[in-house]
Amino acid sequence: MKKLNKEDLPKLKEFSKKAQYNEYNSNVVTMVMWDHVYEIFYELHENFALILVNYHHRFGWLMPLCDEKYLTEAFIEMNRYSCEHHIPYEIHGMNQKLKDYCESHGLSFVYHNDIDAQDYIYDIEMQRSLSGKKMQKRRNHFNAFMKEYKDRFVYRPLRKEDQDMIFAFLEKWKNSHADPEAIEREMKGIKKLFEWYDECEIKGGCIYIDDELKAFSMYSELSENMIQMHVEKADHTIRGLYVAILKYTLMNCDPKYIYLNREDDLGLESLRKAKTDMHPIYKIKKYLAYQGEVNIVQATDEHYAQIKKLWSESFPDEDEASTEFYFSHLYRSENTWLVVHEFKVLCMLQMREMQIFKDGKIQNTAFIVGVATDPYYQGCGYMKMLMNHILNESKFSFLLIQAYNWELYKPFGFKETYTHFFSHFVRQGEFNGQLCYDSAHLLKLYEGFTKNKDGWRIRDSAYYDDYLIPYKKMDSEIYANDKAYIIVNKEHSYVSECIYTDLQALISLLNHFEEIDVCADIAFGTYEIRNSMMVKGDFKKNDHLFICENL
């Protein structure tokens, strides 16, 4: 492995062009700029170049630079070098294209979705013209700048000779910045870019106001139709100057470039907001990939603590009490399936079997619950892997699922099948009901209510005694009269279940409450339709479907 040098730069750039990753760490100019922080090493082979990074004494590979047909050869060499030198065989900043290649060619990696490292990609014409509704805010800033400084500013393309004025400008910048050490590190990188100015083929621009440098930019080619902005600095006290320096820089760049890469946001909220407000057309998703395999397994006692922790962290409407109840009363390891790396749980779901009365007969099915992925591994395809496995292995003609995000499950063939009405009820009289925890009475009302309905879950006394009553007692109360019962959240007075054999008997219970989740045939007051359950398989929607299951 060698340190970066000017002599090999053309060869590295040639390999980078063949790779066409569009990811900014694959740009040799980025490596030059940040070599003093990340310590870049490289190795040239006949068909590829390997880049090794040492950051805070931890080594990691960047994506190999080469034509796609040589990727497997490059990975073999990276693995060999890692084993020989006892360094991690992990690839940083892997884009989706390379991830897809690894998966399709049997290269074993575990993937972490590196959200903070995503590149922001912009349409150059949009940023150059500032036209359209999305650019209204930036256009207003630019117009304010032009109104104030139209006759006082000059734009000039960047030259190597501008570096003295640029560093004088940066010294002032550093002294007024909240993190002067970060600016100092960046200044070292900018100095390196000027030292390698011609070799890196740096371009950019400067804006002078009253003959004083107030803004500058530096960019390079990232691919045949994309440029990368390495540096963009402006006097932040001058409204619209940042918009102006970018606009004029892009107006003066080669028209063959269509896209602009403005790098990542480092996980900084202020930087994320600024880059989002510029309306990127897409972001380049990136992964940390490290050697290993993932497997789909049935849960064991060894996984219990991880599963419970992932459950409590993944579902915002679960609290400590409800989580404890679920894992004490309903959780079964034999119904739980996991994606694991070694003993680390990456993703989970549970299949709780139940019986549904549908089309005049009892049918066996399963309710999929607790689908969750460790945030560190979200967006890597593990939920998709697990869902496809479960669906392929399923013995049931149909499956049920609830979701926070319905769109996630449509690609698997789930359809929004059950609906509820959420009603704001107008009070009409006195409340007529008492607290009731008599499972026999509640079950009798439920069976009377469902006899003319379809697709309902078969309940028994144990369902009420072992699950519904103790679970709801934690945050709700059950009120009943002779012909109806309702379940009411104590804190919000929200009715989550209505069961009745006589509509007037139900209304006498509902008179005390305003927000009600009701079935379609008793919608009154102002209401909205909400999805309550999705179904996959041999299951047709009809007007008499009813189900009310939370877990």
XYZ file of C-alpha atoms in Angstrom, residues 28 34 64 70 72 76 93 131 147 152 157 164-165 172 215 291 342 398 442 449 458 484 496 501 523 534 545:
27
model
C -9.869 10.963 -6.004
C -8.997 14.801 3.318
C -12.885 -0.793 -5.244
C -13.365 -6.935 -12.229
C -15.102 -10.011 -7.727
C -10.893 -11.354 -3.338
C -19.691 4.130 1.761
C -37.057 28.675 -11.536
C -31.132 44.480 -5.281
C -21.035 46.338 -6.413
C -13.841 31.925 -12.267
C -3.823 34.065 -0.921
C -7.088 36.009 -0.873
C -11.655 35.657 9.187
C -17.507 34.055 -1.408
C -17.829 -9.579 6.537
C -24.256 -14.586 14.776
C -54.661 -15.883 4.084
C -68.809 -9.776 27.460
C -72.815 -8.826 17.766
C -63.398 -16.403 17.310
C -73.698 -3.461 24.798
C -61.497 1.638 21.230
C -76.840 -6.283 20.210
C -71.148 5.604 11.928
C -54.555 -5.748 5.847
C -66.289 -7.588 7.770
